[in-house]
Amino acid sequence: MRDFGIELFELWTDMWNLNLDRVEQIMAPEFTLRYAQPGADVYDDIHDRKALATQVAAFHGQVPGVRFSSDGVPVVEMNDSRTGIVARPYRATMTDGDGGERVLHGTDILRAENGLIVEVWSVSGGPGGRSFYAAN
C-alpha cells in the first residue's frame, strides 16, 4: 500500500499543477480541507470536487506559473482497503515580483478512505510568508 499512497500524493500534486481531471479521480465526493497558510480561509468552505477544481484554477490565476512538486520522503500508513494517511513535504516554485524564482516549502497530509481523499491538512508559509526550511 506504500506505492499506492505515494501515487496518490503524486496525483494530488499533479492536480495542483492544473491537471484538474485528477479532482474526479482522487477526491471523495465530499471532503474537508484544512489549510494553515496565511490567507487560505477560502478553503474552509470547499467540500466538493467542482468547488475544489474552481479554486485550484483561481489560485493559478492569482499566482501564475506556480509549480508544485514532491520534496522529501513520504510517510505512508495505509491498509489493504486503501484507507489511511500519506504525508509528504512539497515545494512550490514561483516567480517573484522582480522576475526571480521564489521557492516555498510545506507539508500536505492526505487522509484517504477506500482510495479517495476525504481530508487534507496543509501547512506552509504561503506566498506572503516564510518557508519553514530553506531550499537546498
mmCIF file of C-alpha atoms in Angstrom:
data_model
loop_
_atom_site.group_PDB
_atom_site.id
_atom_site.type_symbol
_atom_site.label_atom_id
_atom_site.label_comp_id
_atom_site.label_asym_id
_atom_site.label_seq_id
_atom_site.Cartn_x
_atom_site.Cartn_y
_atom_site.Cartn_z
ATOM 1 C CA MET A 1 0.000 0.000 0.000
ATOM 2 C CA ARG A 2 3.012 2.271 0.293
ATOM 3 C CA ASP A 3 3.185 2.555 -3.504
ATOM 4 C CA PHE A 4 -0.499 3.454 -3.675
ATOM 5 C CA GLY A 5 -0.038 6.207 -1.066
ATOM 6 C CA ILE A 6 2.935 7.661 -2.924
ATOM 7 C CA GLU A 7 1.000 7.592 -6.206
ATOM 8 C CA LEU A 8 -1.995 9.269 -4.536
ATOM 9 C CA PHE A 9 0.252 12.105 -3.388
ATOM 10 C CA GLU A 10 1.741 12.438 -6.880
ATOM 11 C CA LEU A 11 -1.767 12.676 -8.361
ATOM 12 C CA TRP A 12 -2.659 15.302 -5.723
ATOM 13 C CA THR A 13 0.424 17.290 -6.760
ATOM 14 C CA ASP A 14 -0.494 16.852 -10.426
ATOM 15 C CA MET A 15 -3.964 18.243 -9.658
ATOM 16 C CA TRP A 16 -2.356 21.337 -8.123
ATOM 17 C CA ASN A 17 -0.390 21.762 -11.361
ATOM 18 C CA LEU A 18 -3.695 22.348 -13.177
ATOM 19 C CA ASN A 19 -4.429 18.777 -14.243
ATOM 20 C CA LEU A 20 -7.938 19.269 -12.940
ATOM 21 C CA ASP A 21 -9.239 15.935 -14.244
ATOM 22 C CA ARG A 22 -7.414 14.482 -11.219
ATOM 23 C CA VAL A 23 -10.064 16.006 -8.913
ATOM 24 C CA GLU A 24 -12.631 13.407 -10.006
ATOM 25 C CA GLN A 25 -10.037 10.653 -9.848
ATOM 26 C CA ILE A 26 -8.652 11.205 -6.337
ATOM 27 C CA MET A 27 -11.134 13.224 -4.284
ATOM 28 C CA ALA A 28 -14.124 11.735 -2.473
ATOM 29 C CA PRO A 29 -17.476 13.286 -3.414
ATOM 30 C CA GLU A 30 -17.351 15.154 -0.079
ATOM 31 C CA PHE A 31 -14.178 16.088 1.816
ATOM 32 C CA THR A 32 -12.651 18.551 4.282
ATOM 33 C CA LEU A 33 -9.692 20.839 3.614
ATOM 34 C CA ARG A 34 -7.656 22.271 6.487
ATOM 35 C CA TYR A 35 -5.179 24.860 5.217
ATOM 36 C CA ALA A 36 -2.957 26.636 7.744
ATOM 37 C CA GLN A 37 -1.395 29.057 5.260
ATOM 38 C CA PRO A 38 -1.977 32.774 5.786
ATOM 39 C CA GLY A 39 -4.988 33.927 3.744
ATOM 40 C CA ALA A 40 -6.144 30.396 2.918
ATOM 41 C CA ASP A 41 -9.508 30.615 4.665
ATOM 42 C CA VAL A 42 -11.257 30.289 1.267
ATOM 43 C CA TYR A 43 -10.538 26.539 1.502
ATOM 44 C CA ASP A 44 -12.604 26.192 4.683
ATOM 45 C CA ASP A 45 -15.854 26.185 2.705
ATOM 46 C CA ILE A 46 -14.769 23.841 -0.091
ATOM 47 C CA HIS A 47 -16.233 20.361 0.341
ATOM 48 C CA ASP A 48 -16.925 19.151 -3.214
ATOM 49 C CA ARG A 49 -14.951 18.365 -6.337
ATOM 50 C CA LYS A 50 -16.298 21.150 -8.537
ATOM 51 C CA ALA A 51 -15.539 23.842 -5.964
ATOM 52 C CA LEU A 52 -12.001 22.489 -5.499
ATOM 53 C CA ALA A 53 -11.292 22.479 -9.230
ATOM 54 C CA THR A 54 -12.600 26.041 -9.485
ATOM 55 C CA GLN A 55 -10.395 27.180 -6.594
ATOM 56 C CA VAL A 56 -7.246 25.483 -7.914
ATOM 57 C CA ALA A 57 -7.772 27.265 -11.241
ATOM 58 C CA ALA A 58 -8.392 30.569 -9.427
ATOM 59 C CA PHE A 59 -5.221 30.081 -7.372
ATOM 60 C CA HIS A 60 -3.199 29.707 -10.561
ATOM 61 C CA GLY A 61 -4.799 32.921 -11.819
ATOM 62 C CA GLN A 62 -3.513 34.672 -8.687
ATOM 63 C CA VAL A 63 -0.060 33.035 -8.799
ATOM 64 C CA PRO A 64 0.644 32.457 -12.499
ATOM 65 C CA GLY A 65 3.382 29.973 -13.260
ATOM 66 C CA VAL A 66 3.439 28.351 -9.824
ATOM 67 C CA ARG A 67 4.599 24.723 -9.966
ATOM 68 C CA PHE A 68 4.300 22.143 -7.228
ATOM 69 C CA SER A 69 6.488 19.101 -6.717
ATOM 70 C CA SER A 70 7.034 16.455 -4.075
ATOM 71 C CA ASP A 71 10.030 17.267 -1.945
ATOM 72 C CA GLY A 72 11.107 14.742 0.619
ATOM 73 C CA VAL A 73 10.422 11.301 1.951
ATOM 74 C CA PRO A 74 6.751 10.319 2.136
ATOM 75 C CA VAL A 75 5.222 8.777 5.231
ATOM 76 C CA VAL A 76 2.527 6.285 4.295
ATOM 77 C CA GLU A 77 0.298 4.383 6.675
ATOM 78 C CA MET A 78 -2.419 2.672 4.688
ATOM 79 C CA ASN A 79 -4.259 -0.651 4.865
ATOM 80 C CA ASP A 80 -5.371 -3.015 2.109
ATOM 81 C CA SER A 81 -8.633 -1.110 1.601
ATOM 82 C CA ARG A 82 -6.531 1.959 0.675
ATOM 83 C CA THR A 83 -7.621 3.700 3.845
ATOM 84 C CA GLY A 84 -5.083 5.662 5.830
ATOM 85 C CA ILE A 85 -2.678 8.580 5.704
ATOM 86 C CA VAL A 86 0.056 9.813 3.407
ATOM 87 C CA ALA A 87 2.156 12.819 4.411
ATOM 88 C CA ARG A 88 4.875 14.413 2.355
ATOM 89 C CA PRO A 89 6.753 17.680 2.082
ATOM 90 C CA TYR A 90 6.224 19.651 -1.111
ATOM 91 C CA ARG A 91 7.897 22.502 -2.936
ATOM 92 C CA ALA A 92 6.165 25.406 -4.669
ATOM 93 C CA THR A 93 8.249 27.319 -7.211
ATOM 94 C CA MET A 94 7.038 30.678 -8.471
ATOM 95 C CA THR A 95 8.295 33.926 -9.962
ATOM 96 C CA ASP A 96 8.682 36.829 -7.562
ATOM 97 C CA GLY A 97 7.882 40.455 -8.389
ATOM 98 C CA ASP A 98 11.376 41.047 -9.774
ATOM 99 C CA GLY A 99 11.274 38.091 -12.161
ATOM 100 C CA GLY A 100 13.405 35.898 -9.931
ATOM 101 C CA GLU A 101 12.492 32.468 -8.651
ATOM 102 C CA ARG A 102 10.972 32.007 -5.219
ATOM 103 C CA VAL A 103 10.671 28.601 -3.581
ATOM 104 C CA LEU A 104 8.395 27.829 -0.653
ATOM 105 C CA HIS A 105 8.011 24.553 1.164
ATOM 106 C CA GLY A 106 5.233 22.944 3.111
ATOM 107 C CA THR A 107 3.743 19.624 4.064
ATOM 108 C CA ASP A 108 0.457 18.076 2.977
ATOM 109 C CA ILE A 109 -1.202 15.243 4.843
ATOM 110 C CA LEU A 110 -3.859 13.343 2.900
ATOM 111 C CA ARG A 111 -6.351 11.063 4.637
ATOM 112 C CA ALA A 112 -7.932 8.552 2.283
ATOM 113 C CA GLU A 113 -10.846 6.160 2.624
ATOM 114 C CA ASN A 114 -11.197 3.401 0.050
ATOM 115 C CA GLY A 115 -8.652 5.095 -2.175
ATOM 116 C CA LEU A 116 -10.201 8.574 -2.240
ATOM 117 C CA ILE A 117 -9.053 11.653 -0.331
ATOM 118 C CA VAL A 118 -11.537 12.636 2.381
ATOM 119 C CA GLU A 119 -9.420 15.102 4.351
ATOM 120 C CA VAL A 120 -6.358 17.264 3.728
ATOM 121 C CA TRP A 121 -4.130 19.090 6.197
ATOM 122 C CA SER A 122 -1.728 21.551 4.567
ATOM 123 C CA VAL A 123 0.874 23.786 6.199
ATOM 124 C CA SER A 124 3.293 26.278 4.652
ATOM 125 C CA GLY A 125 4.250 29.905 4.925
ATOM 126 C CA GLY A 126 2.221 30.715 1.800
ATOM 127 C CA PRO A 127 3.311 33.213 -0.868
ATOM 128 C CA GLY A 128 3.345 36.101 1.634
ATOM 129 C CA GLY A 129 5.037 34.128 4.394
ATOM 130 C CA ARG A 130 8.310 32.404 5.022
ATOM 131 C CA SER A 131 9.427 28.919 4.137
ATOM 132 C CA PHE A 132 9.606 26.510 7.024
ATOM 133 C CA TYR A 133 13.034 25.381 5.862
ATOM 134 C CA ALA A 134 15.489 26.670 3.334
ATOM 135 C CA ALA A 135 15.682 25.329 -0.212
ATOM 136 C CA ASN A 136 18.805 23.342 -0.968
#
